[in-house]
PDB file of C-alpha atoms in Angstrom:
ATOM      1  CA  MET A   6       0.000   0.000   0.000  1.00 26.00           C
ATOM      2  CA  PHE A   7       2.778   2.424   0.887  1.00 26.00           C
ATOM      3  CA  SER A   8       6.412   2.214   1.794  1.00 26.00           C
ATOM      4  CA  VAL A   9       7.876   3.636   4.950  1.00 29.00           C
ATOM      5  CA  LEU A  10      11.505   4.430   5.601  1.00 27.00           C
ATOM      6  CA  TRP A  11      12.244   2.998   9.041  1.00 30.00           C
ATOM      7  CA  VAL A  12      15.001   4.711  10.979  1.00 32.00           C
ATOM      8  CA  PHE A  13      16.804   2.313  13.286  1.00 31.00           C
ATOM      9  CA  PHE A  14      19.951   2.435  15.301  1.00 32.00           C
ATOM     10  CA  GLY A  15      22.809   1.140  13.204  1.00 32.00           C
ATOM     11  CA  ILE A  16      24.951  -1.909  13.829  1.00 31.00           C
ATOM     12  CA  GLY A  17      27.870   0.422  14.561  1.00 34.00           C
ATOM     13  CA  GLY A  18      26.302   1.551  17.825  1.00 41.00           C
ATOM     14  CA  LEU A  19      23.516   3.415  19.474  1.00 46.00           C
ATOM     15  CA  GLU A  20      24.733   6.765  18.123  1.00 45.00           C
ATOM     16  CA  GLN A  21      23.948   5.879  14.501  1.00 45.00           C
ATOM     17  CA  GLY A  22      20.415   6.704  13.377  1.00 52.00           C
ATOM     18  CA  ILE A  23      19.727   9.249  16.135  1.00 61.00           C
ATOM     19  CA  SER A  24      20.599  12.932  16.305  1.00 68.00           C
ATOM     20  CA  PRO A  25      23.300  14.088  18.756  1.00 73.00           C
ATOM     21  CA  ARG A  26      20.643  16.064  20.672  1.00 76.00           C
ATOM     22  CA  ASP A  27      18.343  13.049  20.958  1.00 74.00           C
ATOM     23  CA  PHE A  28      21.268  10.792  21.893  1.00 71.00           C
ATOM     24  CA  LYS A  29      22.129  13.144  24.774  1.00 74.00           C
ATOM     25  CA  GLU A  30      18.493  13.301  25.922  1.00 76.00           C
ATOM     26  CA  LEU A  31      18.258   9.516  25.816  1.00 76.00           C
ATOM     27  CA  THR A  32      21.550   8.589  27.492  1.00 75.00           C
ATOM     28  CA  GLN A  33      22.410  11.492  29.810  1.00 78.00           C
ATOM     29  CA  ASN A  34      19.026  12.931  30.740  1.00 75.00           C
ATOM     30  CA  LYS A  35      17.157   9.584  30.595  1.00 79.00           C
ATOM     31  CA  GLU A  36      14.404  11.199  28.532  1.00 78.00           C
ATOM     32  CA  VAL A  37      11.961   9.345  26.310  1.00 85.00           C
ATOM     33  CA  VAL A  38      12.596  10.660  22.800  1.00 85.00           C
ATOM     34  CA  VAL A  39       9.444  10.888  20.671  1.00 86.00           C
ATOM     35  CA  HIS A  40       9.053  11.915  17.039  1.00 86.00           C
ATOM     36  CA  ALA A  41       5.841  12.011  15.037  1.00 89.00           C
ATOM     37  CA  LYS A  42       5.182  13.283  11.554  1.00 91.00           C
ATOM     38  CA  VAL A  43       2.175  13.572   9.245  1.00 91.00           C
ATOM     39  CA  ASP A  44       2.671  13.924   5.482  1.00 90.00           C
ATOM     40  CA  ASP A  45       0.167  14.202   2.654  1.00 91.00           C
ATOM     41  CA  LEU A  46       0.328  11.276   0.244  1.00 87.00           C
ATOM     42  CA  LYS A  47       0.730  12.790  -3.207  1.00 89.00           C
ATOM     43  CA  GLY A  48      -2.154  12.201  -5.563  1.00 88.00           C
ATOM     44  CA  THR A  49      -4.540  11.174  -2.761  1.00 89.00           C
ATOM     45  CA  LYS A  50      -6.565  12.752   0.010  1.00 88.00           C
ATOM     46  CA  SER A  51      -4.830  10.477   2.518  1.00 88.00           C
ATOM     47  CA  GLN A  52      -2.035  11.201   4.936  1.00 90.00           C
ATOM     48  CA  LEU A  53       0.814   9.114   6.272  1.00 91.00           C
ATOM     49  CA  PHE A  54       1.380   9.231  10.035  1.00 92.00           C
ATOM     50  CA  VAL A  55       4.780   7.973  11.217  1.00 91.00           C
ATOM     51  CA  PHE A  56       5.978   7.859  14.815  1.00 90.00           C
ATOM     52  CA  ARG A  57       8.937   6.656  16.859  1.00 88.00           C
ATOM     53  CA  ALA A  58       9.472   6.585  20.608  1.00 89.00           C
ATOM     54  CA  THR A  59      12.805   5.544  22.089  1.00 87.00           C
ATOM     55  CA  MET A  60      13.741   5.038  25.710  1.00 88.00           C
ATOM     56  CA  LEU A  61      16.617   3.623  27.704  1.00 87.00           C
ATOM     57  CA  VAL A  62      15.596   0.761  29.997  1.00 87.00           C
ATOM     58  CA  ARG A  63      17.589  -1.009  32.699  1.00 89.00           C
ATOM     59  CA  GLY A  64      18.112  -4.621  31.708  1.00 90.00           C
ATOM     60  CA  SER A  65      19.489  -6.608  28.826  1.00 91.00           C
ATOM     61  CA  PRO A  66      17.743  -6.727  25.439  1.00 90.00           C
ATOM     62  CA  ARG A  67      16.797 -10.349  26.199  1.00 92.00           C
ATOM     63  CA  LEU A  68      15.216  -9.431  29.542  1.00 93.00           C
ATOM     64  CA  CYS A  69      13.278  -6.531  27.973  1.00 92.00           C
ATOM     65  CA  ARG A  70      12.097  -8.703  25.093  1.00 94.00           C
ATOM     66  CA  ASN A  71      10.960 -11.455  27.474  1.00 93.00           C
ATOM     67  CA  ALA A  72       8.948  -8.925  29.481  1.00 92.00           C
ATOM     68  CA  LEU A  73       7.277  -7.384  26.409  1.00 93.00           C
ATOM     69  CA  THR A  74       6.317 -10.741  24.893  1.00 95.00           C
ATOM     70  CA  ARG A  75       4.231 -11.767  27.911  1.00 96.00           C
ATOM     71  CA  TYR A  76       1.184 -10.325  26.170  1.00 95.00           C
ATOM     72  CA  ASP A  77      -1.419 -11.875  28.464  1.00 93.00           C
ATOM     73  CA  LEU A  78       0.055  -9.921  31.408  1.00 93.00           C
ATOM     74  CA  TYR A  79      -0.469  -6.485  29.807  1.00 94.00           C
ATOM     75  CA  ALA A  80      -3.808  -5.988  31.590  1.00 94.00           C
ATOM     76  CA  GLN A  81      -2.105  -6.628  34.944  1.00 94.00           C
ATOM     77  CA  VAL A  82       0.874  -4.322  34.456  1.00 91.00           C
ATOM     78  CA  ILE A  83      -0.406  -1.523  32.178  1.00 90.00           C
ATOM     79  CA  PRO A  84      -2.951   0.629  34.039  1.00 91.00           C
ATOM     80  CA  PHE A  85      -5.140   1.576  31.050  1.00 93.00           C
ATOM     81  CA  VAL A  86      -5.354  -1.951  29.567  1.00 95.00           C
ATOM     82  CA  GLU A  87      -8.532  -3.761  30.622  1.00 96.00           C
ATOM     83  CA  LYS A  88      -8.100  -6.899  28.506  1.00 97.00           C
ATOM     84  CA  ALA A  89      -5.142  -8.516  26.769  1.00 97.00           C
ATOM     85  CA  GLN A  90      -5.684 -11.970  25.314  1.00 97.00           C
ATOM     86  CA  PHE A  91      -3.062 -13.571  23.084  1.00 97.00           C
ATOM     87  CA  ASP A  92      -3.771 -16.472  20.732  1.00 97.00           C
ATOM     88  CA  PRO A  93      -0.392 -18.230  20.342  1.00 96.00           C
ATOM     89  CA  TRP A  94      -1.552 -20.244  17.302  1.00 97.00           C
ATOM     90  CA  GLU A  95      -2.827 -17.280  15.299  1.00 97.00           C
ATOM     91  CA  LYS A  96      -0.290 -14.918  16.924  1.00 98.00           C
ATOM     92  CA  VAL A  97      -3.027 -12.324  17.433  1.00 98.00           C
ATOM     93  CA  LEU A  98      -3.334 -10.118  20.502  1.00 98.00           C
ATOM     94  CA  GLU A  99      -6.754  -8.745  21.372  1.00 98.00           C
ATOM     95  CA  ILE A 100      -6.211  -5.638  23.443  1.00 97.00           C
ATOM     96  CA  LYS A 101      -8.849  -3.426  24.996  1.00 97.00           C
ATOM     97  CA  GLY A 102      -8.529  -0.398  27.219  1.00 95.00           C
ATOM     98  CA  GLN A 103      -9.293   3.215  27.937  1.00 93.00           C
ATOM     99  CA  VAL A 104      -7.384   6.404  28.763  1.00 89.00           C
ATOM    100  CA  LEU A 105      -9.662   9.243  29.885  1.00 89.00           C
ATOM    101  CA  SER A 106     -12.451   9.213  27.283  1.00 90.00           C
ATOM    102  CA  LEU A 107     -10.395   7.471  24.569  1.00 90.00           C
ATOM    103  CA  HIS A 108     -11.283   3.828  24.015  1.00 94.00           C
ATOM    104  CA  LEU A 109      -9.140   1.186  22.319  1.00 94.00           C
ATOM    105  CA  HIS A 110     -10.154  -2.236  21.097  1.00 97.00           C
ATOM    106  CA  SER A 111      -7.837  -3.775  18.513  1.00 97.00           C
ATOM    107  CA  PHE A 112      -6.709  -7.132  17.172  1.00 98.00           C
ATOM    108  CA  VAL A 113      -2.974  -7.097  16.550  1.00 97.00           C
ATOM    109  CA  GLN A 114      -1.028  -9.615  14.442  1.00 98.00           C
ATOM    110  CA  ILE A 115       2.392 -10.105  16.025  1.00 98.00           C
ATOM    111  CA  GLU A 116       5.502 -11.535  14.409  1.00 97.00           C
ATOM    112  CA  GLU A 117       8.481 -12.123  16.663  1.00 96.00           C
ATOM    113  CA  LYS A 118      11.758 -11.907  14.747  1.00 94.00           C
ATOM    114  CA  PRO A 119      15.282 -12.283  16.168  1.00 88.00           C
ATOM    115  CA  GLU A 120      15.935  -8.530  16.457  1.00 85.00           C
ATOM    116  CA  THR A 121      12.401  -7.101  16.477  1.00 92.00           C
ATOM    117  CA  ILE A 122       8.766  -7.664  17.308  1.00 96.00           C
ATOM    118  CA  GLU A 123       6.669  -6.552  14.340  1.00 96.00           C
ATOM    119  CA  PHE A 124       2.959  -5.822  14.410  1.00 97.00           C
ATOM    120  CA  GLN A 125       0.004  -5.024  12.192  1.00 97.00           C
ATOM    121  CA  ILE A 126      -3.403  -4.011  13.500  1.00 97.00           C
ATOM    122  CA  LEU A 127      -5.853  -6.265  11.673  1.00 97.00           C
ATOM    123  CA  ARG A 128      -9.118  -4.767  12.898  1.00 97.00           C
ATOM    124  CA  GLY A 129     -10.524  -2.407  15.453  1.00 96.00           C
ATOM    125  CA  ASN A 130      -9.007   0.940  16.372  1.00 93.00           C
ATOM    126  CA  PHE A 131      -6.004   1.952  14.254  1.00 91.00           C
ATOM    127  CA  GLN A 132      -6.725  -0.790  11.680  1.00 94.00           C
ATOM    128  CA  GLY A 133      -3.905  -0.986   9.146  1.00 94.00           C
ATOM    129  CA  MET A 134      -1.223   0.459  11.402  1.00 95.00           C
ATOM    130  CA  THR A 135       2.075  -1.391  11.127  1.00 96.00           C
ATOM    131  CA  GLY A 136       5.228  -1.126  13.169  1.00 95.00           C
ATOM    132  CA  LYS A 137       7.927  -2.751  15.194  1.00 94.00           C
ATOM    133  CA  VAL A 138       9.673  -2.775  18.519  1.00 94.00           C
ATOM    134  CA  ALA A 139      13.464  -3.085  18.425  1.00 91.00           C
ATOM    135  CA  PHE A 140      15.948  -3.760  21.220  1.00 90.00           C
ATOM    136  CA  HIS A 141      19.480  -2.329  21.121  1.00 84.00           C
ATOM    137  CA  GLU A 142      22.299  -2.862  23.592  1.00 83.00           C
ATOM    138  CA  GLY A 143      22.846   0.504  25.249  1.00 76.00           C
ATOM    139  CA  GLY A 144      25.798  -0.308  27.502  1.00 74.00           C
ATOM    140  CA  ARG A 145      25.980  -0.329  31.301  1.00 80.00           C
ATOM    141  CA  GLY A 146      23.324  -3.050  31.470  1.00 85.00           C
ATOM    142  CA  GLU A 147      20.796  -0.909  29.616  1.00 86.00           C
ATOM    143  CA  THR A 148      18.714  -1.422  26.492  1.00 87.00           C
ATOM    144  CA  ALA A 149      17.542   1.230  24.034  1.00 85.00           C
ATOM    145  CA  LEU A 150      13.987   0.240  23.233  1.00 87.00           C
ATOM    146  CA  SER A 151      12.427   1.778  20.124  1.00 88.00           C
ATOM    147  CA  PHE A 152       8.755   1.601  19.186  1.00 91.00           C
ATOM    148  CA  GLU A 153       7.968   2.690  15.626  1.00 91.00           C
ATOM    149  CA  GLY A 154       4.884   2.629  13.486  1.00 93.00           C
ATOM    150  CA  ALA A 155       3.018   4.044  10.531  1.00 94.00           C
ATOM    151  CA  SER A 156      -0.552   4.377   9.396  1.00 93.00           C
ATOM    152  CA  THR A 157      -2.502   6.061   6.634  1.00 89.00           C
ATOM    153  CA  GLY A 158      -5.689   8.000   7.110  1.00 80.00           C
ATOM    154  CA  ARG A 159      -7.604  11.111   6.172  1.00 66.00           C
TER     155      ARG A 159
END
């Protein structure tokens, strides 16, 4: 449907693929670095929404990945998630929740790859959104966790 240029940290280290300012915010100030952008898709009335959030987490990439792939526990550990039910055969997560007056109910196809966890929202809120979570060794027992996605809409 559309192609998205994903910006990831390079193999050469955490510094590649992130601006010096964002690198400082991430590593020294322990900030969560968030970028979002909306562009018009030429020749259509649609727009492309792309986002990335990156944070530094204490723990190895393996530990962080193991925690994030325990999908059925999301409702117990994420305050706004009311229901999280994962079908291991279909690899689909049904997730339901609410923040203030915003409701979410989506069915998310999940593909676990060696370096990433990729997702596509099959139906429900944000249908068609695709993205991935990546884990990067950050040094000092820390992991840079990046969450990226894209969606089209009007």
